[in-house]
Amino acid sequence: MKIALDAMGGDFAPERPVAAAIEALAQFPQIEKLILFGQENRIREELKKIGHEKPDPRIEIRHCKDVIEMGDSPVESLRRKRDNSILRSIEAVRDGLADAAVSAGHTGAMVAAATIRLRTLPGISRPGIATIMPTETNLFILMDAGANLDARPEHLLDYALMGSVFSEEILGYKKPRVGLLSIGSEDVKGNSLTKDAFKLLSEAPIHFAGNIEGRDLFENPVEVVVCDGFVGNVVLKTGESIANAIFQWLKHEIKKTPIRMFGAWLARAAFRAIKKKTNYEEYGGSLLLGVNGITVIAHGSSTVKAIRNAIREAVEAVEHDVNNRIIRAAEIAAAHKEAQSDAIPA
Amino acid sequence: MKIALDAMGGDFAPERPVAAAIEALAQFPQIEKLILFGQENRIREELKKIGHEKPDPRIEIRHCKDVIEMGDSPVESLRRKRDNSILRSIEAVRDGLADAAVSAGHTGAMVAAATIRLRTLPGISRPGIATIMPTETNLFILMDAGANLDARPEHLLDYALMGSVFSEEILGYKKPRVGLLSIGSEDVKGNSLTKDAFKLLSEAPIHFAGNIEGRDLFENPVEVVVCDGFVGNVVLKTGESIANAIFQWLKHEIKKTPIRMFGAWLARAAFRAIKKKTNYEEYGGSLLLGVNGITVIAHGSSTVKAIRNAIREAVEAVEHDVNNRIIRAAEIAAAHKEAQSDAIPA
């Protein structure tokens, strides 16, 4: 298996992607080639710093002179900075040089590059980002987490199909239930997008659990949560922020007296268990599903471990042949729809 | 001051609203009359249960035979169940019998009843729910929290104006900063609604802080957060759910060993301080701003304390003459817009 890694992607590049590449090669023997895209001299410098001046022969460096910065406009920067590491990684997938592309860089540029260069899978109208979220007892997929900000009902149907495939193949759930994120459980509750999507999801060959509310996400979770990319992104970032804020407040409150500090020290393993569970590093990255090629997008502030885990996700997606499973699911859905319309007398 | 209270509103009615009415009268001497709307025999029974068979003479009971249930469709139930406590409370405000209406009942029915019977304030296109949210050091207003699920850019502008007035008048912030909830801080980031709203907010006579992200809500807070009602409602419920989930996990982890339990007991005051801060009971209810009358909507699962605090919010809104302040703010915004268009050469 060959993996293309954007060595210039993320707030700490090329340092962290390069270190993650070394770790991934040690951990995943199924990777035959790991191609680093980016400014060659800077990549070589990083390799040297961490004692890999003569790196693993499975590493290959492809020089690209341009770097897309986090503040750049996605489509415009892809046009202006043609020789950039995001576009080149994606093109490697398109041209069969790599089985998957991984980046901790600019999400919007990654989505645009993948959509333009790889195109959508047959039967899929729009790609979406599938993010893994933890509950106390469960993992669920939130889709779309920010690829498509003005979604239409048929896009949400595609997310339901793709999210179900992901949940089955990668997370191992049998018959994953799909919930539509809305503001009440009844089908009449929601905005015009979710009301129309509700009808489509009701008729689709998935395990539709109806509308779910924000409060159900963690207290009464389903396996796949479908929403438009704007809402998904806001939910994701708000969730992170609230979890951080609570731990911060707690820390400040605990520091107020020595007895509280001693108590918290005694209970420290409990805090650690939660921290680990809510730590995005464990999940690493998010698959952009719906494009014709495996693409993993990691957090801009990813640690080495997070990028290594994003590479692991790419490996798993390739091994599980996720895209062919999606194509088949879309075919089944299309046949199902046709059978339904045949069943209705003219 | 006269307050209309929906005695049938909420998951524990009439028990909790009736108990809250008694507490509010004890606490707020400025209330001259508290009118309870609902089924008279059930209200009298509750009063008897808590030893107020002959209640405070400031209490008045107005019998209405119909009750709107939480699962009812808002507009349809208002039409079918004409003599219901929500509509009657709102009509009391319209007819000058009460200065404000408070309900822990069906939010959608309350919004519909207020919009239909009270109409919007001059210069305001659509009402929105203003919810108070706590950060470690601050309180902010999230608006709209769920009144208007398919908002247009001009509605978000109204929310920015009304939220600013609320923040100044009720929370006491000078020059409250207004953030537009989006998925990136640059003005080009967002969906079509937020991009258009960004332009309107930039030109308005408010202290516009630009786009803010979910992660800023608690880590880098502004005083007023503007968003459409669907997003606001999802954010609110997700936030509650995450806070609850974290405390639940922590409890389960702590219960795993006696040492952790002892530690947590030593640090218990720290947990309590956070719990108090994140407890919605403290804030009680949310004002529906933009209608021609003071209307407070409380959580369906409100405790007695939460409903009592919702009544307090109504009292404060009346005392601060919030609606006349909104009318003036809308006039200033209209004049400002006119001055701007005059300044542009034809």
XYZ file of C-alpha atoms in Angstrom:
692
model
C 0.000 0.000 0.000
C 1.216 3.511 -0.841
C 0.304 6.597 1.188
C 0.745 10.238 0.121
C 1.370 12.559 3.086
C 1.205 16.339 2.918
C 4.409 17.202 4.776
C 3.559 20.931 4.805
C 0.074 20.521 6.320
C -0.815 21.755 9.808
C 0.292 24.387 12.267
C 3.558 22.532 13.020
C 4.763 21.450 9.609
C 6.946 19.928 8.359
C 8.073 18.904 11.870
C 5.093 16.867 12.981
C 4.077 15.237 9.671
C 7.678 14.094 9.156
C 7.916 12.619 12.669
C 4.493 10.978 12.190
C 5.692 9.417 8.926
C 8.612 7.722 10.716
C 6.307 6.419 13.459
C 3.705 5.177 10.975
C 6.290 3.192 9.039
C 7.441 1.512 12.246
C 3.873 0.661 13.183
C 2.191 -0.283 9.922
C 4.241 -2.788 7.918
C 1.551 -2.890 5.245
C 2.767 0.531 4.046
C 5.200 -0.171 1.195
C 5.751 3.462 0.319
C 5.121 6.723 2.140
C 5.467 9.685 -0.183
C 6.120 13.034 1.512
C 4.954 16.025 -0.518
C 6.488 19.418 0.279
C 9.602 21.553 0.229
C 12.396 19.004 -0.032
C 15.105 20.911 1.853
C 12.805 21.528 4.817
C 11.685 17.900 4.892
C 15.315 16.670 4.748
C 16.226 19.062 7.544
C 13.472 17.614 9.758
C 14.535 14.055 8.976
C 18.087 14.982 9.925
C 16.946 16.569 13.197
C 15.287 13.374 14.338
C 18.226 11.175 13.322
C 16.855 9.931 10.024
C 19.278 11.634 7.665
C 19.219 8.428 5.667
C 15.546 7.609 6.077
C 13.714 4.306 5.729
C 13.890 3.351 2.024
C 10.085 3.252 2.012
C 10.090 7.064 2.326
C 10.042 9.040 -0.889
C 10.135 12.829 -1.106
C 8.339 14.732 -3.854
C 9.323 18.374 -3.915
C 6.590 20.987 -4.342
C 7.569 24.618 -4.032
C 4.202 26.092 -2.902
C 2.597 25.946 0.520
C -1.076 26.703 1.197
C -1.453 28.675 4.402
C -4.344 28.236 6.841
C -5.777 31.695 6.077
C -5.768 31.260 2.278
C -9.000 31.138 0.297
C -9.330 27.472 -0.796
C -10.165 27.603 -4.490
C -8.143 30.733 -5.193
C -5.007 29.397 -3.495
C -5.233 26.125 -5.431
C -5.265 28.172 -8.618
C -2.518 30.615 -7.620
C -0.172 28.166 -5.878
C -0.337 25.337 -8.385
C 2.664 23.381 -7.119
C 1.370 22.856 -3.579
C 1.609 19.774 -1.390
C -2.173 19.322 -0.943
C -2.934 19.243 -4.656
C 0.095 17.055 -5.401
C -0.883 14.501 -2.736
C -4.384 14.295 -4.188
C -3.030 14.020 -7.740
C -0.860 11.107 -6.604
C -4.067 9.295 -5.644
C -5.746 10.200 -8.907
C -2.755 8.950 -10.920
C -2.487 5.672 -9.019
C 0.858 6.582 -7.393
C -0.766 6.405 -3.946
C -3.765 4.577 -2.486
C -4.635 7.391 -0.083
C -3.754 11.006 0.734
C -3.414 12.407 4.272
C -3.139 16.077 5.283
C -3.343 18.152 8.452
C -3.451 21.251 6.263
C -6.197 23.575 5.062
C -9.503 21.642 5.210
C -11.239 23.778 2.587
C -8.343 23.413 0.139
C -8.207 19.655 0.739
C -11.953 19.305 0.090
C -11.760 21.480 -3.030
C -8.667 19.684 -4.390
C -10.187 16.244 -3.793
C -13.527 17.213 -5.325
C -11.920 18.759 -8.401
C -9.189 16.177 -9.029
C -10.801 12.936 -7.838
C -14.458 13.727 -8.618
C -17.335 12.179 -6.719
C -18.013 8.436 -6.649
C -20.729 7.119 -9.004
C -24.136 7.693 -7.403
C -22.859 10.231 -4.861
C -23.847 13.884 -5.270
C -21.467 15.572 -2.803
C -18.568 14.534 -0.569
C -18.735 14.998 3.190
C -16.369 14.742 6.137
C -16.998 11.763 8.437
C -15.745 12.473 11.948
C -15.582 9.888 14.725
C -16.999 11.067 18.073
C -16.783 9.274 21.412
C -19.522 8.687 23.964
C -18.994 6.858 27.221
C -19.781 3.464 25.716
C -19.823 4.022 22.001
C -18.287 5.652 18.946
C -20.431 7.406 16.418
C -19.907 9.096 13.064
C -20.862 12.736 12.607
C -21.282 13.561 8.927
C -20.836 16.133 7.430
C -18.344 17.890 9.684
C -17.707 20.806 7.346
C -17.131 19.961 3.670
C -20.484 21.188 2.385
C -21.852 24.324 4.034
C -25.074 24.787 2.079
C -26.299 21.207 1.884
C -29.400 20.040 0.047
C -31.639 17.165 1.217
C -30.151 14.690 -1.308
C -26.669 15.405 0.078
C -27.859 14.382 3.539
C -29.190 11.147 2.040
C -25.728 10.442 0.602
C -24.183 11.140 4.022
C -26.571 8.651 5.606
C -25.538 5.950 3.111
C -21.805 6.684 3.379
C -21.872 7.064 7.148
C -23.582 3.669 7.444
C -20.886 2.036 5.296
C -18.146 3.668 7.398
C -19.771 2.601 10.666
C -20.100 -1.006 9.474
C -16.734 -1.339 7.796
C -14.404 0.679 9.983
C -16.120 0.744 13.382
C -17.657 -2.724 13.060
C -21.255 -1.905 13.982
C -23.921 -4.235 12.562
C -26.942 -2.367 11.208
C -25.821 1.078 12.403
C -28.744 3.351 13.229
C -28.809 6.720 11.464
C -30.157 9.819 13.229
C -30.930 13.139 11.557
C -29.701 15.987 13.752
C -32.631 18.340 14.366
C -34.368 20.255 17.128
C -37.045 17.779 18.147
C -37.774 14.118 17.666
C -41.025 14.486 15.710
C -40.751 14.530 11.899
C -42.465 17.946 11.752
C -39.681 19.548 13.808
C -36.691 21.085 12.081
C -35.823 23.530 9.327
C -36.780 23.154 5.676
C -33.582 21.159 4.970
C -34.132 18.568 7.698
C -37.857 18.248 6.995
C -37.168 17.359 3.360
C -34.222 15.144 4.290
C -36.426 13.307 6.809
C -38.638 12.063 3.954
C -35.670 10.888 1.878
C -34.052 9.087 4.821
C -37.363 7.424 5.758
C -37.552 5.805 2.340
C -33.869 4.837 2.046
C -32.441 1.344 2.679
C -30.750 2.354 5.951
C -31.660 1.891 9.623
C -33.216 5.306 10.091
C -33.826 6.237 13.718
C -35.612 9.508 12.922
C -34.682 12.937 14.203
C -32.283 13.181 17.099
C -31.580 16.233 19.230
C -28.319 17.708 20.456
C -29.082 16.235 23.868
C -29.293 12.716 22.417
C -25.808 12.877 20.894
C -24.088 11.690 24.045
C -26.952 10.581 26.261
C -28.871 8.411 23.831
C -26.460 7.928 20.950
C -27.023 6.412 17.508
C -24.170 5.163 15.322
C -24.442 7.706 12.502
C -25.467 11.360 12.887
C -26.317 13.204 9.683
C -26.329 17.007 9.358
C -25.203 19.746 7.011
C -21.547 20.750 7.145
C -22.146 24.132 8.781
C -24.104 22.639 11.678
C -21.696 19.694 11.969
C -18.659 21.937 12.148
C -20.256 24.221 14.739
C -21.322 21.227 16.869
C -17.846 19.717 16.699
C -16.033 22.890 17.694
C -18.571 23.810 20.368
C -18.255 20.339 21.832
C -14.473 20.582 22.043
C -14.727 24.031 23.532
C -17.208 23.016 26.227
C -15.186 19.964 27.229
C -12.042 22.111 27.490
C -13.872 24.857 29.364
C -15.258 22.438 31.957
C -11.825 20.939 32.644
C -10.320 24.423 32.893
C -12.946 25.634 35.382
C -12.539 22.485 37.385
C -8.780 23.003 37.491
C -9.185 26.588 38.697
C -11.723 25.557 41.336
C -9.520 22.704 42.519
C -6.492 24.958 42.843
C -8.352 27.147 45.339
C -7.515 24.987 48.395
C -4.818 22.398 49.221
C -7.439 19.881 50.327
C -9.219 20.046 46.973
C -5.847 19.652 45.271
C -5.043 16.585 47.342
C -8.475 15.132 46.611
C -8.091 15.695 42.876
C -4.659 14.064 43.054
C -6.188 10.963 44.651
C -8.836 10.845 41.913
C -6.395 11.691 39.129
C -6.819 8.377 37.269
C -10.509 9.151 36.757
C -9.665 12.500 35.139
C -7.064 10.838 32.944
C -9.512 8.202 31.704
C -11.948 10.909 30.565
C -9.233 13.054 29.052
C -8.059 10.096 27.018
C -11.569 9.348 25.842
C -12.279 12.916 24.752
C -8.860 13.348 23.157
C -9.156 13.813 19.410
C -5.592 12.471 18.990
C -6.937 8.962 19.409
C -9.036 9.295 16.266
C -6.499 11.338 14.371
C -8.305 12.444 11.273
C -11.541 12.379 9.363
C -12.229 10.668 6.057
C -13.571 12.798 3.251
C -16.095 10.315 1.899
C -17.694 10.470 -1.515
C -14.668 11.283 -3.668
C -13.065 8.694 -5.915
C -10.003 8.066 -3.737
C -9.205 7.762 -0.042
C -8.565 11.152 1.581
C -7.983 11.792 5.283
C -8.110 15.285 6.787
C -6.499 15.874 10.191
C -6.846 18.786 12.627
C -4.512 21.721 11.882
C -3.135 21.560 15.410
C -2.542 17.796 15.215
C 0.172 16.236 17.338
C 2.555 13.643 15.929
C 0.344 10.933 17.394
C -2.775 12.413 15.801
C -1.153 12.503 12.357
C 0.115 8.938 12.823
C -3.441 7.890 13.674
C -4.733 9.746 10.609
C -2.329 7.613 8.548
C -3.725 4.537 10.313
C -7.241 5.596 9.305
C -6.126 5.886 5.680
C -4.604 2.381 5.868
C -7.827 0.965 7.330
C -10.006 2.675 4.718
C -7.875 1.194 1.931
C -7.904 -2.269 3.514
C -11.678 -2.202 3.956
C -12.176 -1.044 0.378
C -14.565 1.605 1.700
C -15.125 3.299 -1.649
C -16.305 0.183 -3.470
C -18.626 -0.504 -0.556
C -20.019 3.028 -0.949
C -20.548 2.555 -4.676
C -22.475 -0.649 -3.964
C -24.549 1.047 -1.243
C -25.442 3.853 -3.677
C -26.463 1.277 -6.308
C -28.676 -0.533 -3.797
C -30.256 2.781 -2.768
C -30.946 3.694 -6.398
C -32.510 0.283 -7.093
C -34.548 0.579 -3.897
C -35.855 3.969 -4.956
C -36.760 2.671 -8.400
C -38.589 -0.309 -6.880
C -40.519 2.081 -4.640
C -41.605 4.317 -7.496
C -42.584 1.217 -9.538
C -44.738 0.095 -6.640
C -46.774 3.307 -6.738
C -49.588 2.953 -9.299
C -49.464 5.663 -11.945
C -46.604 45.094 37.791
C -48.830 42.245 36.606
C -47.485 38.890 35.425
C -49.389 36.204 33.500
C -48.139 32.688 34.265
C -49.042 29.612 32.245
C -49.881 27.220 35.090
C -50.207 24.256 32.699
C -46.791 24.724 31.039
C -43.960 22.239 31.485
C -43.446 18.566 32.233
C -44.524 18.995 35.879
C -47.553 21.251 35.633
C -49.482 22.597 37.364
C -47.388 21.516 40.374
C -44.197 23.451 39.684
C -45.625 26.645 38.131
C -48.014 26.984 41.078
C -45.227 26.505 43.630
C -43.036 28.948 41.680
C -45.839 31.536 41.750
C -45.968 31.407 45.558
C -42.175 31.763 45.817
C -42.076 34.622 43.298
C -44.698 36.592 45.211
C -42.664 36.214 48.398
C -39.503 37.356 46.657
C -40.628 40.110 44.284
C -42.809 42.678 46.048
C -43.066 44.674 42.824
C -45.525 42.066 41.512
C -48.999 43.428 42.267
C -50.847 40.639 40.508
C -49.862 37.159 39.356
C -52.487 35.675 37.077
C -52.417 31.884 36.768
C -53.870 30.590 33.506
C -55.063 26.973 33.390
C -57.559 24.450 34.648
C -58.939 26.052 37.788
C -59.730 22.876 39.766
C -56.199 21.507 39.211
C -54.609 24.824 40.166
C -56.717 25.045 43.344
C -55.786 21.476 44.211
C -52.079 22.321 43.941
C -52.494 25.434 46.057
C -54.260 23.348 48.681
C -51.493 20.725 48.637
C -48.862 23.285 49.519
C -50.989 24.908 52.235
C -52.230 27.887 50.241
C -55.893 26.975 50.065
C -56.595 30.630 50.595
C -53.771 32.030 48.502
C -52.084 35.415 48.544
C -54.717 37.955 47.334
C -52.273 38.961 44.598
C -52.939 35.583 42.923
C -55.753 35.458 40.408
C -56.857 32.328 38.564
C -58.185 32.455 35.026
C -59.692 29.172 33.972
C -58.890 27.823 30.493
C -60.117 24.367 29.625
C -57.523 23.382 26.994
C -53.924 22.276 27.523
C -51.267 22.217 24.801
C -49.147 19.077 25.124
C -45.405 19.009 24.356
C -45.879 16.758 21.297
C -48.578 18.944 19.683
C -47.956 20.785 16.425
C -47.711 24.487 17.419
C -49.937 26.308 14.954
C -52.472 23.507 14.622
C -52.887 23.081 18.379
C -53.401 26.829 18.840
C -56.221 26.612 16.308
C -57.779 23.407 17.649
C -57.422 24.093 21.365
C -58.518 27.713 21.393
C -59.014 28.058 25.138
C -55.462 27.129 26.138
C -53.266 28.649 28.839
C -50.445 29.742 26.488
C -52.683 31.740 24.178
C -54.652 33.201 27.094
C -51.462 34.352 28.884
C -50.271 36.062 25.710
C -53.671 37.663 25.129
C -53.549 39.054 28.660
C -50.367 40.917 27.632
C -51.934 42.094 24.388
C -55.020 43.372 26.234
C -53.030 45.189 28.917
C -54.159 42.848 31.721
C -50.536 41.751 32.258
C -47.124 43.324 31.643
C -45.446 40.009 30.792
C -46.257 36.351 30.108
C -44.188 33.413 31.392
C -44.478 29.763 30.317
C -42.493 26.541 30.704
C -44.760 24.974 28.092
C -44.448 24.247 24.390
C -41.808 26.605 22.941
C -43.140 26.470 19.388
C -46.695 27.240 20.515
C -45.445 30.104 22.691
C -43.482 31.618 19.787
C -46.417 31.208 17.406
C -48.951 32.620 19.893
C -46.740 35.622 20.701
C -45.992 36.349 17.051
C -49.646 36.099 16.004
C -51.218 37.919 18.938
C -48.578 40.483 19.893
C -47.023 41.074 16.429
C -43.430 42.203 15.977
C -42.070 45.471 17.309
C -41.773 48.370 14.816
C -38.577 47.934 12.797
C -38.099 44.266 13.740
C -38.639 41.609 11.079
C -38.732 38.450 13.201
C -38.675 37.564 16.885
C -35.900 35.422 18.338
C -35.152 33.677 21.622
C -32.353 35.258 23.679
C -30.726 32.688 25.945
C -28.169 33.498 28.625
C -25.089 31.243 28.597
C -22.352 31.107 31.240
C -18.590 31.067 30.718
C -16.081 30.934 33.533
C -15.898 34.718 33.852
C -18.743 36.013 31.791
C -22.351 35.729 30.685
C -23.271 35.952 27.036
C -26.480 36.003 25.024
C -27.058 33.377 22.351
C -29.700 34.530 19.903
C -31.703 32.949 18.277
C -32.022 29.799 20.366
C -34.834 28.304 18.310
C -37.712 30.627 17.389
C -36.837 31.003 13.709
C -35.484 27.896 11.998
C -35.000 29.199 8.459
C -33.544 32.612 9.165
C -32.644 35.226 6.570
C -29.701 37.648 6.869
C -31.923 40.565 7.936
C -33.282 38.481 10.811
C -29.725 37.977 12.088
C -29.227 41.742 11.949
C -32.313 42.201 14.137
C -30.920 39.601 16.563
C -27.657 41.527 16.768
C -29.521 44.748 17.631
C -31.857 43.107 20.140
C -29.114 41.005 21.717
C -27.029 44.151 22.228
C -29.923 45.904 23.969
C -30.489 42.853 26.203
C -26.800 42.600 27.084
C -26.626 46.295 27.993
C -29.928 46.577 29.838
C -30.252 43.271 31.637
C -26.677 42.010 31.965
C -25.125 45.458 32.336
C -22.343 45.196 29.733
C -21.165 48.463 28.208
C -20.684 48.250 24.427
C -21.338 44.508 24.173
C -19.407 42.891 21.336
C -21.469 40.902 18.828
C -20.039 37.762 17.201
C -21.573 35.943 14.235
C -21.401 32.187 14.835
C -19.658 30.619 11.846
C -16.995 28.082 10.956
C -13.949 30.329 10.649
C -12.974 33.815 11.645
C -12.445 35.232 8.129
C -15.439 36.941 6.512
C -15.295 34.533 3.535
C -15.900 31.540 5.793
C -19.433 30.335 6.434
C -22.585 29.374 4.595
C -24.588 31.655 2.329
C -26.654 32.918 5.299
C -23.678 33.951 7.439
C -21.766 35.453 4.510
C -24.686 37.764 3.710
C -25.316 38.491 7.391
C -21.628 39.379 7.835
C -22.054 42.319 5.439
C -25.197 43.577 7.194
C -23.607 43.316 10.656
C -20.432 45.081 9.450
C -22.459 48.124 8.459
C -24.765 48.207 11.510
C -24.383 50.535 14.529
C -23.269 47.685 16.839
C -19.879 46.547 18.167
C -19.363 43.814 15.602
C -16.509 41.450 16.437
C -16.760 39.483 13.169
C -17.205 35.743 12.837
C -16.634 33.593 15.860
C -16.248 29.812 15.950
C -17.738 27.212 18.238
C -14.397 27.026 20.009
C -14.511 30.741 20.843
C -17.866 30.492 22.609
C -16.337 29.570 25.938
C -12.628 30.149 25.414
C -12.712 33.598 23.894
C -16.241 34.813 24.533
C -18.069 37.853 23.198
C -21.183 39.282 24.854
C -23.692 38.530 22.088
C -23.620 35.513 19.756
C -25.877 35.674 16.716
C -27.010 32.624 14.739
C -30.091 31.160 13.131
C -32.540 29.361 15.414
C -31.766 25.888 14.131
C -28.034 26.227 14.799
C -28.645 27.997 18.114
C -30.966 25.297 19.369
C -28.585 22.510 18.348
C -25.632 24.285 20.012
C -27.584 24.798 23.219
C -28.774 21.222 23.509
C -25.408 19.777 22.479
C -23.710 21.930 25.068
C -25.996 20.717 27.844
C -25.563 17.147 26.714
C -21.766 17.330 26.672
C -21.586 18.942 30.088
C -23.896 16.251 31.505
C -22.003 13.460 29.745
C -18.640 14.609 31.128
C -19.946 14.726 34.693
C -21.561 11.292 34.251
C -18.348 9.703 32.938
C -16.388 11.303 35.706
C -18.817 9.938 38.279
C -18.539 6.418 36.838
C -14.751 6.615 36.710
C -14.588 7.940 40.267
C -16.822 5.154 41.572
C -14.346 2.550 40.354
C -12.109 2.714 43.461
C -12.591 3.865 47.082
C -9.491 6.072 46.871
C -10.867 7.953 43.876
C -14.167 8.317 45.738
C -12.439 9.718 48.792
C -10.431 12.112 46.584
C -13.554 13.351 44.846
C -15.223 13.834 48.215
C -12.324 16.040 49.361
C -12.629 18.091 46.143
C -16.438 18.130 46.207
C -16.742 21.911 46.608
C -14.976 22.382 43.266
C -17.489 20.138 41.497
C -20.362 21.943 43.159
C -19.100 25.350 42.048
C -19.042 24.218 38.400
C -22.390 22.462 38.658
C -23.932 25.654 39.970
C -22.393 27.684 37.179
C -23.618 25.375 34.422
C -27.049 24.927 35.982
C -29.739 26.391 33.737
C -31.983 26.861 36.806
C -30.007 29.964 37.709
C -31.040 31.692 34.501
C -34.514 30.230 34.456
C -35.915 31.223 31.135
C -35.271 32.988 27.857
C -36.859 36.155 26.583
C -38.593 36.011 23.234
C -37.408 39.363 21.908
C -38.960 41.244 19.024
C -42.641 40.850 19.831
C -44.727 43.704 21.177
C -44.897 42.472 24.772
C -42.604 40.771 27.288
C -42.626 36.995 26.908
C -40.396 34.551 28.804
C -40.030 30.913 27.773
C -38.668 28.408 30.299
C -37.357 24.857 29.843
C -40.086 22.168 29.784
C -38.313 20.294 32.563
C -37.934 23.442 34.707
C -37.731 23.103 38.460
C -39.672 25.391 40.776
C -36.538 27.507 41.159
C -36.091 27.774 37.373
C -39.688 28.942 36.877
C -39.320 31.419 39.748
C -36.176 32.775 38.039
C -38.060 32.963 34.725
C -40.604 35.177 36.520
C -37.690 37.278 37.808
C -36.468 37.710 34.234
C -39.906 38.922 33.186
C -39.907 41.421 36.057
C -36.449 42.704 35.059
C -37.407 43.021 31.389
C -40.477 45.083 32.336
C -38.474 47.269 34.741
C -35.780 47.917 32.145
C -38.373 48.736 29.499
C -36.500 46.450 27.103
C -39.003 46.741 24.279
C -38.879 50.509 24.043
C -35.085 50.286 24.045
C -35.323 47.823 21.119
C -37.641 50.125 19.191
C -35.129 52.963 19.645
C -32.207 50.735 18.597
C -34.099 49.723 15.435
C -34.793 53.399 14.660
C -31.126 54.275 15.102
C -30.131 51.361 12.836
C -32.595 52.479 10.157
C -31.310 56.073 10.305
C -27.730 54.808 10.184
C -28.491 52.730 7.088
C -30.155 55.684 5.399
C -27.171 57.931 6.189
C -24.859 55.316 4.704
C -26.800 55.027 1.468
C -26.970 58.840 1.214
C -23.199 58.942 1.548
C -22.685 56.717 -1.499
C -22.654 58.855 -4.669
C -25.274 57.716 -7.180
